[in-house]
JSON list of C-alpha atoms in Angstrom, two decimals:
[
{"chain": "I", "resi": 1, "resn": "UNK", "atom": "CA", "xyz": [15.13, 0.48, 7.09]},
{"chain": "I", "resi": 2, "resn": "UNK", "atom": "CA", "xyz": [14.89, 2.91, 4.15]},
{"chain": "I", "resi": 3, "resn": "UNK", "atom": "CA", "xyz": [11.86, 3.44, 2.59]},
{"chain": "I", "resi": 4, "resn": "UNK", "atom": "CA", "xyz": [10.63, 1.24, -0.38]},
{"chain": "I", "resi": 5, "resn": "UNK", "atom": "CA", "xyz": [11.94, 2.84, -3.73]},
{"chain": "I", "resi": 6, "resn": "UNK", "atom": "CA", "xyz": [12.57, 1.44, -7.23]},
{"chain": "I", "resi": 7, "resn": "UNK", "atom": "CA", "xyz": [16.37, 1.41, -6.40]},
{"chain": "I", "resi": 8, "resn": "UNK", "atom": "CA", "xyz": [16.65, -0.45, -3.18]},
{"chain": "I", "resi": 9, "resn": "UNK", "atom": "CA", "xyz": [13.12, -2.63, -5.04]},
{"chain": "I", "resi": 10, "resn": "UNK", "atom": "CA", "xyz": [16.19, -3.43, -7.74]},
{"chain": "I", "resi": 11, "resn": "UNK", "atom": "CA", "xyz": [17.93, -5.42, -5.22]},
{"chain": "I", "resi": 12, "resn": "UNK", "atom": "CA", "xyz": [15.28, -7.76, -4.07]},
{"chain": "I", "resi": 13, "resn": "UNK", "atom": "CA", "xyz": [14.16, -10.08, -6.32]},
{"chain": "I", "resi": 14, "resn": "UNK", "atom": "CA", "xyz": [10.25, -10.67, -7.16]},
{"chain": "I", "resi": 15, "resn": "UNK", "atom": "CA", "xyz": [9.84, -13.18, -9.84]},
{"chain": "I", "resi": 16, "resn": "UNK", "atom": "CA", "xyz": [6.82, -15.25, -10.36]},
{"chain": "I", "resi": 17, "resn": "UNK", "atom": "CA", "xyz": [5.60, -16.50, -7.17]},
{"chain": "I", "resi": 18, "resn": "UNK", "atom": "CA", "xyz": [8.51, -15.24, -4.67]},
{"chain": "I", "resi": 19, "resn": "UNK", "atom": "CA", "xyz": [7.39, -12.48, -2.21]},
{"chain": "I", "resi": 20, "resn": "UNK", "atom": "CA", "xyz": [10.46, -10.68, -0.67]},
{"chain": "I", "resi": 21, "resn": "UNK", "atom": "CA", "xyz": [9.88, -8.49, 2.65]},
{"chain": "I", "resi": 22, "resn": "UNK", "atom": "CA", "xyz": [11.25, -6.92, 5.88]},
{"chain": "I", "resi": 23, "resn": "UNK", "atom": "CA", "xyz": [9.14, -6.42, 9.10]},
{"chain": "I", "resi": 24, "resn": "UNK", "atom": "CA", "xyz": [11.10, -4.62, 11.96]},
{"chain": "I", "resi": 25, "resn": "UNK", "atom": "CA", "xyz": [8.79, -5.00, 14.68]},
{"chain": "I", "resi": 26, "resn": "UNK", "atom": "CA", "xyz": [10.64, -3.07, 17.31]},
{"chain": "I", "resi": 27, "resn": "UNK", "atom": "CA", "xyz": [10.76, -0.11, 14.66]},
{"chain": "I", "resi": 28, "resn": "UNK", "atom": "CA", "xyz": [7.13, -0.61, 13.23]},
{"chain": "I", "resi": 29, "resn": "UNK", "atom": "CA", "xyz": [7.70, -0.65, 10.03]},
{"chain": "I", "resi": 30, "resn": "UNK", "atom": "CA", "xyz": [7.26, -3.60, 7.37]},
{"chain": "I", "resi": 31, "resn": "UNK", "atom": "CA", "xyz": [7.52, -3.63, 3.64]},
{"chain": "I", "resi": 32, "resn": "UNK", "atom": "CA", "xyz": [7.25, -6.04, 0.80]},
{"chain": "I", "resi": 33, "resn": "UNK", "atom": "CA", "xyz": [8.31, -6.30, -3.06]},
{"chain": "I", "resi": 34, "resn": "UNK", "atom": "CA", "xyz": [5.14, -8.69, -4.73]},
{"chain": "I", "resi": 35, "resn": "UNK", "atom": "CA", "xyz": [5.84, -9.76, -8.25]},
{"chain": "I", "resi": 36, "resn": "UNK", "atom": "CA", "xyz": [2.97, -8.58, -10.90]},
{"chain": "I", "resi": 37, "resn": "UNK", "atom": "CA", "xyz": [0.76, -11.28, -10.63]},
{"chain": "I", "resi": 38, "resn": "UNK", "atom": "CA", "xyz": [-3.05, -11.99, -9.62]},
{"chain": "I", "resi": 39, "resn": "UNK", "atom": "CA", "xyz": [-2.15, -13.47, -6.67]},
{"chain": "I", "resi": 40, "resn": "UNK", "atom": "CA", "xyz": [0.17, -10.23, -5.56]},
{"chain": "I", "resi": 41, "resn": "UNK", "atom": "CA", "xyz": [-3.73, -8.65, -3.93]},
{"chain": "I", "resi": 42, "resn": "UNK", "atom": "CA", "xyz": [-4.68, -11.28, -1.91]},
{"chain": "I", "resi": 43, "resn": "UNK", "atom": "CA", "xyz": [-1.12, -11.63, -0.42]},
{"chain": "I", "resi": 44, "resn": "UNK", "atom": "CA", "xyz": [-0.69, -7.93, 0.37]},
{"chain": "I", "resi": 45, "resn": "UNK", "atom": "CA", "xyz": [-3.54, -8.17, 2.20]},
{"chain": "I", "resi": 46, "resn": "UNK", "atom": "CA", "xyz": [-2.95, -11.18, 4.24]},
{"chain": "I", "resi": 47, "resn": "UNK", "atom": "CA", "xyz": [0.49, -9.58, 5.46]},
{"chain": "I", "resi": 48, "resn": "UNK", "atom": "CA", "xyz": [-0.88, -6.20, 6.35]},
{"chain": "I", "resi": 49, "resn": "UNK", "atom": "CA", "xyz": [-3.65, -7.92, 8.48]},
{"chain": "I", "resi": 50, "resn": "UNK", "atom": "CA", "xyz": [-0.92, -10.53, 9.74]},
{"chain": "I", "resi": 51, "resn": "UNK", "atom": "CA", "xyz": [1.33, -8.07, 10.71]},
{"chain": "I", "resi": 52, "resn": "UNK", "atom": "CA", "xyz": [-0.81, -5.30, 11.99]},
{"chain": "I", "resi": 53, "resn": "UNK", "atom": "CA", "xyz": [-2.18, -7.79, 14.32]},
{"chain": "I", "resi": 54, "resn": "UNK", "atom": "CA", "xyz": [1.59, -8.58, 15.36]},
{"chain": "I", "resi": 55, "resn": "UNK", "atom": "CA", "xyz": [1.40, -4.62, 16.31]},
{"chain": "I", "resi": 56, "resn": "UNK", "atom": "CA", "xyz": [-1.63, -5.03, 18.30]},
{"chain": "I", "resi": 57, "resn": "UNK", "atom": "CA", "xyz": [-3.34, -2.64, 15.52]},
{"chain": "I", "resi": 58, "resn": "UNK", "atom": "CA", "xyz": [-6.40, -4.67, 14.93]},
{"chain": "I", "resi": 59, "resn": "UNK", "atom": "CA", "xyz": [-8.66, -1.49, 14.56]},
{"chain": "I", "resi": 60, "resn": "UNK", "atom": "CA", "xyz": [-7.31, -0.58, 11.37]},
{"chain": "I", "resi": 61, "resn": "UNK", "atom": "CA", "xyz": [-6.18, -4.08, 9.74]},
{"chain": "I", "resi": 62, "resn": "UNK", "atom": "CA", "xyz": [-9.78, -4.07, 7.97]},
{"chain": "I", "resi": 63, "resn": "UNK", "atom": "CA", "xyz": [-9.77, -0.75, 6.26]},
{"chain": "I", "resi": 64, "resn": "UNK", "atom": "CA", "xyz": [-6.01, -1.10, 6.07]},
{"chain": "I", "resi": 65, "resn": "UNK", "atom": "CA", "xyz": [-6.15, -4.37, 4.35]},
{"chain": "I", "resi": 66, "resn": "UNK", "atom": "CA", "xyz": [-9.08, -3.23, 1.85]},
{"chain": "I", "resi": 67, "resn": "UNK", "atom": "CA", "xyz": [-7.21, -0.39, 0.76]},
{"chain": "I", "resi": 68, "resn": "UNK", "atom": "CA", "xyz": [-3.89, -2.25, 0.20]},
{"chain": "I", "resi": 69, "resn": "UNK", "atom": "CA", "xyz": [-6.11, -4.08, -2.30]},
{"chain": "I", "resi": 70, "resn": "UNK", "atom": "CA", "xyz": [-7.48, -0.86, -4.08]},
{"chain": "I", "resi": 71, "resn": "UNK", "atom": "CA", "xyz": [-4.25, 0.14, -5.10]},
{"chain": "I", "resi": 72, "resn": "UNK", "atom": "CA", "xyz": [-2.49, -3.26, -5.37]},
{"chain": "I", "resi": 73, "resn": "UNK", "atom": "CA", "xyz": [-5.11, -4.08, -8.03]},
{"chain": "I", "resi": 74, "resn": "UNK", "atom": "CA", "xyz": [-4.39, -0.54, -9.39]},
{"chain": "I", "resi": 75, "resn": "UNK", "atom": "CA", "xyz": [-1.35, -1.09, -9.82]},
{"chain": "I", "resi": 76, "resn": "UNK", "atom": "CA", "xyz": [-1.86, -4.66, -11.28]},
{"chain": "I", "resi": 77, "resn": "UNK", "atom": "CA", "xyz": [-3.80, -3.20, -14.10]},
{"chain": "I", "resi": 78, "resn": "UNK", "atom": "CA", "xyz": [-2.14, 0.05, -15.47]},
{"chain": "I", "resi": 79, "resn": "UNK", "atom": "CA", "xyz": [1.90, -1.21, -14.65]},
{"chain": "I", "resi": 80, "resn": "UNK", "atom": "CA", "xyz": [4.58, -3.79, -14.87]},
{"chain": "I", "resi": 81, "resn": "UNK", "atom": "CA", "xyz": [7.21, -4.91, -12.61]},
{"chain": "I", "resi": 82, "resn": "UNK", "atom": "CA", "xyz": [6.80, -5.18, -9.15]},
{"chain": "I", "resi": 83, "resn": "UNK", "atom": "CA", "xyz": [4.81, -3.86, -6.86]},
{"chain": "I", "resi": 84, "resn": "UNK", "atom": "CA", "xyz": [6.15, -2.12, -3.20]},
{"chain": "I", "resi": 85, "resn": "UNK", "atom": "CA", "xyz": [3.81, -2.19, 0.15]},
{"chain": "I", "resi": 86, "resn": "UNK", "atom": "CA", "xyz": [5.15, -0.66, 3.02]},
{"chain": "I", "resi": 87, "resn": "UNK", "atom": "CA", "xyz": [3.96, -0.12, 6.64]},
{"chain": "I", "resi": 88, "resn": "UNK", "atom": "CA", "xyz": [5.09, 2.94, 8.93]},
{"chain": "I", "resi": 89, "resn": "UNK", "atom": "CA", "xyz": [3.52, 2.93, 12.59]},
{"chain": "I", "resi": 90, "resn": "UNK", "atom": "CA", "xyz": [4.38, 6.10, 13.99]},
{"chain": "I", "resi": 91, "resn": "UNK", "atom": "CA", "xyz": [2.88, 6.22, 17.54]},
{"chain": "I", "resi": 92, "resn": "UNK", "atom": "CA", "xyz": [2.02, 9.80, 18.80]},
{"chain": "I", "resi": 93, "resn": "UNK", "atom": "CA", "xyz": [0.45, 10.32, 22.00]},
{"chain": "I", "resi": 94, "resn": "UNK", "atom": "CA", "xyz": [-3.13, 9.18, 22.12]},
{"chain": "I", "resi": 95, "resn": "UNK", "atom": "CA", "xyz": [-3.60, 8.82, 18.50]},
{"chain": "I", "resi": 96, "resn": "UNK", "atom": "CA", "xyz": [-0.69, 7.68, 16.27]},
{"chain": "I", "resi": 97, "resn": "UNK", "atom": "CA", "xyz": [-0.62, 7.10, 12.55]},
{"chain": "I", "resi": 98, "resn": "UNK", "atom": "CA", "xyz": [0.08, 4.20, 10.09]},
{"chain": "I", "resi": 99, "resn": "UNK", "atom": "CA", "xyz": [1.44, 5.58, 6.98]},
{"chain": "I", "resi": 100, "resn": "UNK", "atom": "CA", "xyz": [1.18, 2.96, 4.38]},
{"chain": "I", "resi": 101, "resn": "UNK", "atom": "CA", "xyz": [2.69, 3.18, 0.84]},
{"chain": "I", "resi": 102, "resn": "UNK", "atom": "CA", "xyz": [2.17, 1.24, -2.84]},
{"chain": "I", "resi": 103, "resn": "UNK", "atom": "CA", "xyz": [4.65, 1.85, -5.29]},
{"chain": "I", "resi": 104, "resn": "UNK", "atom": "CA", "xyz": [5.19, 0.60, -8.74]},
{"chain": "I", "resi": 105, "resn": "UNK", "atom": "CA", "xyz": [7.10, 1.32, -11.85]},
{"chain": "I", "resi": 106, "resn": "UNK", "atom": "CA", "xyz": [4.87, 3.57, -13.51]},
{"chain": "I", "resi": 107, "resn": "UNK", "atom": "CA", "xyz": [5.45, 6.88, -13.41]},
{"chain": "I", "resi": 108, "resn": "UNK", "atom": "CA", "xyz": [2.03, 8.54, -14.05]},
{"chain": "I", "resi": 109, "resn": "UNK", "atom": "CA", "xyz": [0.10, 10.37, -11.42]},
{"chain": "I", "resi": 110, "resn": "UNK", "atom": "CA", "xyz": [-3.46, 7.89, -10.47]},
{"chain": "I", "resi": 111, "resn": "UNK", "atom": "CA", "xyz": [-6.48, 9.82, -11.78]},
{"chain": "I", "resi": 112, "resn": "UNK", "atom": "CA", "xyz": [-9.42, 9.98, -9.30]},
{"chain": "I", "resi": 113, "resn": "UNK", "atom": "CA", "xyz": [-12.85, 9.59, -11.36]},
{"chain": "I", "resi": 114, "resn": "UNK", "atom": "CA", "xyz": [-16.19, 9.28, -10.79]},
{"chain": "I", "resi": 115, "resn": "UNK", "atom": "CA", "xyz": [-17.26, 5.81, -11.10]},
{"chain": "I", "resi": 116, "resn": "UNK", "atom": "CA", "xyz": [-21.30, 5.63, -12.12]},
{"chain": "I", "resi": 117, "resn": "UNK", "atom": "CA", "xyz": [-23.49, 3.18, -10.63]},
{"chain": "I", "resi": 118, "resn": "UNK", "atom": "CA", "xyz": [-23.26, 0.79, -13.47]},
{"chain": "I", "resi": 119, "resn": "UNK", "atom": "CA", "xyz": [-19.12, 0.80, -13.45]},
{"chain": "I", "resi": 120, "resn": "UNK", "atom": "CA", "xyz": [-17.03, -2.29, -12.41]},
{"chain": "I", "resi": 121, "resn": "UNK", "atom": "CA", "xyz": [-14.15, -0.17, -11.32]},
{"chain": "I", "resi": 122, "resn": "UNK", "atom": "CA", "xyz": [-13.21, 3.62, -11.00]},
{"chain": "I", "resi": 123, "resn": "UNK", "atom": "CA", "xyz": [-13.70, 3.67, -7.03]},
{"chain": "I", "resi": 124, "resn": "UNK", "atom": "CA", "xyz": [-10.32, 2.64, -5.40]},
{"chain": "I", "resi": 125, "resn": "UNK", "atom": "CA", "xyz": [-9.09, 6.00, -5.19]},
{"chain": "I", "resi": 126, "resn": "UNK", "atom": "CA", "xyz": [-12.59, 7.56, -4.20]},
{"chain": "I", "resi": 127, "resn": "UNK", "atom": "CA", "xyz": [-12.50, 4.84, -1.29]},
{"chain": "I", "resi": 128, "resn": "UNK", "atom": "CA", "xyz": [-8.75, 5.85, -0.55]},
{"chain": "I", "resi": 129, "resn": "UNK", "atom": "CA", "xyz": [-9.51, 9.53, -0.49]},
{"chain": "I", "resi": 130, "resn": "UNK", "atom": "CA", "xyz": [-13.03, 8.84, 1.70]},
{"chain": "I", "resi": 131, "resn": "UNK", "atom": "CA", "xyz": [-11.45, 6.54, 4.17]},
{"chain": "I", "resi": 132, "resn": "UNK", "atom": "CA", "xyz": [-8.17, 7.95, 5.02]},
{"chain": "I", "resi": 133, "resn": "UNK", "atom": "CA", "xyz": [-6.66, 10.51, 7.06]},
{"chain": "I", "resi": 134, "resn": "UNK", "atom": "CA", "xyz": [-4.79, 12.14, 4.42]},
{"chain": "I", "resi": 135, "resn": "UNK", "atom": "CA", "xyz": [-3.51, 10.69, 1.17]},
{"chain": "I", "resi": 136, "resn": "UNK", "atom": "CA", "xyz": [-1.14, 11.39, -1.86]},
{"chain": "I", "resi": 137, "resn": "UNK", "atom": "CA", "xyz": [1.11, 10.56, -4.45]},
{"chain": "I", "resi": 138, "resn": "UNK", "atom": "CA", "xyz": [4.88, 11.17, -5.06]},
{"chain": "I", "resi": 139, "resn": "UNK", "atom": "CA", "xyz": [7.35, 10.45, -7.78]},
{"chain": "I", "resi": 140, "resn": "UNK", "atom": "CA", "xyz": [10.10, 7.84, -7.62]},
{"chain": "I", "resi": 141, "resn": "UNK", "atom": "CA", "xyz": [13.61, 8.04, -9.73]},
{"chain": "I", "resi": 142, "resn": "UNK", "atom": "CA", "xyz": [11.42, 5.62, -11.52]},
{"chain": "I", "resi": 143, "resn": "UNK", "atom": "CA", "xyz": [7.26, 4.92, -10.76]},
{"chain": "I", "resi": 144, "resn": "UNK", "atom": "CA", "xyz": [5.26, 6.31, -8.26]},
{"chain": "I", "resi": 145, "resn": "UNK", "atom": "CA", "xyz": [4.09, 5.74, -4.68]},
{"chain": "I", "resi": 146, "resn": "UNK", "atom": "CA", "xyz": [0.43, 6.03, -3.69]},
{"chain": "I", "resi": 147, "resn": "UNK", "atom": "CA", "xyz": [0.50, 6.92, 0.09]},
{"chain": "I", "resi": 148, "resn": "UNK", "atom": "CA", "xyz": [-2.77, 7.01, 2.37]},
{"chain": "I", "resi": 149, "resn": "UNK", "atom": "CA", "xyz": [-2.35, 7.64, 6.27]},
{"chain": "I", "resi": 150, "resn": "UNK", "atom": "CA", "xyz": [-5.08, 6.05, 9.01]},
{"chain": "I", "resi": 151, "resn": "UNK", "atom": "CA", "xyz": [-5.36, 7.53, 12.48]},
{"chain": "I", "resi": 152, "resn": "UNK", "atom": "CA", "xyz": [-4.48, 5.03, 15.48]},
{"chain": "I", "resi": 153, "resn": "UNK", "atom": "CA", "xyz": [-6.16, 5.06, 18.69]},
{"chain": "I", "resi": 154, "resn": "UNK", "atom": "CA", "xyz": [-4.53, 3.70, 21.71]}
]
């Protein structure tokens, strides 16, 4: 499975309602295409808790799940089009990693900012950077992808 980019997004088809996805079980690795719509949050985070129980990786489905939803939402609000989640277990020994990626058409950068107490939003990417391993962005031939990484035990 190649990784989740606007040109292979082209191909499957994410209109109002109609979630299109991939999980390879064997390979650990799952991705979606969600169309821009409210609705696009709360299903992201139902199939990364779905399938990371699948891939006996309970111990991360909650802070997997929640951040899913940070940057789901993000991209909800500040693009169009739709929106790319993608799963990557790599096992490694005693700890392994899940590598999991948002993308969406827009091609500026996220901006990390301080959020004060009194703000209803602002904190997705602070939670991102707190929470995860390591975490980033990178440019797509069109849009970004917002990547975090959680360790794995077991």
């Amino acid at each position: 499975m190649s990784p989740l980019t606007p040109k292979n997004r082209a191909g499957l088809r994410a209109s109002a309602g109609e979630v299109s996805g991939v999980i390879d079980s064997e390979g650990g690795r799952a991705e979606w295409v969600f169309p821009a719509a409210p609705d696009a949050v709360r299903t992201a985070r139902s199939l990364v808790r779905r399938t990371l129980h699948g891939w006996e990786l309970d111990s991360v489905g909650d802070i997997a799940a929640l951040l899913v939803s940070e940057l789901v939402t993000n991209a909800l609000r500040h693009a169009t089009g739709p929106i790319g989640v993608r799963l990557v277990h790599r096992p490694a020994g005693p700890v392994g990693v899940l590598l999991v990626e948002v993308s969406d058409p827009l091609p500026d950068p996220p901006r990390r900012r301080v959020a004060r107490p009194g703000d209803e939003n602002g904190r997705g990417l602070q939670l991102v950077a707190s929470s995860a391993r390591r975490w980033g962005t990178r440019p797509g031939e069109v849009g970004k992808t917002v990547w975090f990484e959680l360790a794995v035990t077991g």
